[in-house]
Amino acid sequence: MSAWAEAREGWSRDVRVVRRRARVANAGLIAMGAVAAFTALTGAWHIVLLGSTDVSASTWRLANTLREVGGLLELGLGLVAGVVFLRWLARAVALAGVLDPVRGFSWTPSEAVLGFFIPLMNLVQPYRVARDLHDGLAPEAVPEPAPRPLLDGGGGYRRVEMAHAPRAGAVHHAALGAWWGCYVASRGLGWLASTMPDLTVAEFIRSRYAFIASDAASIAAAWLGVRMIRAIDSRVAERHRRLAYASEEELDQLLVERDLQLRRDMAKIADFDDPE
């Protein structure tokens, strides 16, 4: 087995893992958004009940029970969604370096994950990682392989149908920024709502509105996160398709380009260190 054949097997194995984790991460984000919608509706119901003059004790107990259940679900599913998302992100970042034989990838998996937890840095670094991952997996960085004929006889004997590549997804940088901005806003609004006093009816209503705003931001963040993961996942699939069907001569040319890029980078460093 040639070195490139072994490399193709490794790419296929890693891509399968990353795409499976992408599906799980999307499921986690969808569940998180659904719970946020549930808690927002529960909060709205509380506001409606407070405006009513005739509410039975059983109705209040039900409303309070739903509020507590929503809070527990939000905490538990939020943690699960965060874990599966970061598992996908770490593996996708590692794969991005493997699927770019020329430039590699500027982030390591540990840098990508730790950027979510370091104070102040976590305001911008998750967006930067997502942006670079999205852009770094652009299919155009790898040459399009030659068209492949479909040999199933569908085109007849006079015309041969050709296999066409699926369109790789893309999201605008503004959508990536909105994804992380909505997530940060949801956490900030949730903290603000939890610190607001709720001893009077007016105070309780204000805190409910703040929680509803936090839930709305969580829903938006989940929706944008799903869009982002799907776009990156489609780019992983297309990048892998191009590498899998490229000839060994084309792959060798990528290594030549990598060596030339390394030489250019070293020349830049040498020019920078030159005191003149």
Short mmCIF file of C-alpha atoms in Angstrom, two decimals, residues 6-7 24 34 52 56 64 92 144 149 169 186 194 197 203 213 219:
data_model
loop_
_atom_site.label_atom_id
_atom_site.label_comp_id
_atom_site.label_asym_id
_atom_site.label_seq_id
_atom_site.Cartn_x
_atom_site.Cartn_y
_atom_site.Cartn_z
CA GLU A 6 -2.63 5.02 3.79
CA ALA A 7 -3.20 8.76 4.05
CA VAL A 24 -24.42 14.90 17.77
CA ALA A 34 -36.01 23.74 22.49
CA SER A 52 -55.00 37.71 36.24
CA SER A 56 -56.16 28.78 41.45
CA ASN A 64 -43.83 26.95 39.45
CA ALA A 92 -12.71 19.37 13.51
CA GLU A 144 -10.96 20.05 -8.15
CA PRO A 149 -18.42 9.44 -15.32
CA GLY A 169 -22.01 25.37 2.44
CA SER A 186 -27.78 34.92 26.73
CA SER A 194 -30.80 35.92 38.46
CA PRO A 197 -34.92 41.27 43.06
CA GLU A 203 -39.92 43.14 40.29
CA ALA A 213 -34.66 37.88 26.72
CA ILE A 219 -32.58 30.21 20.78
#
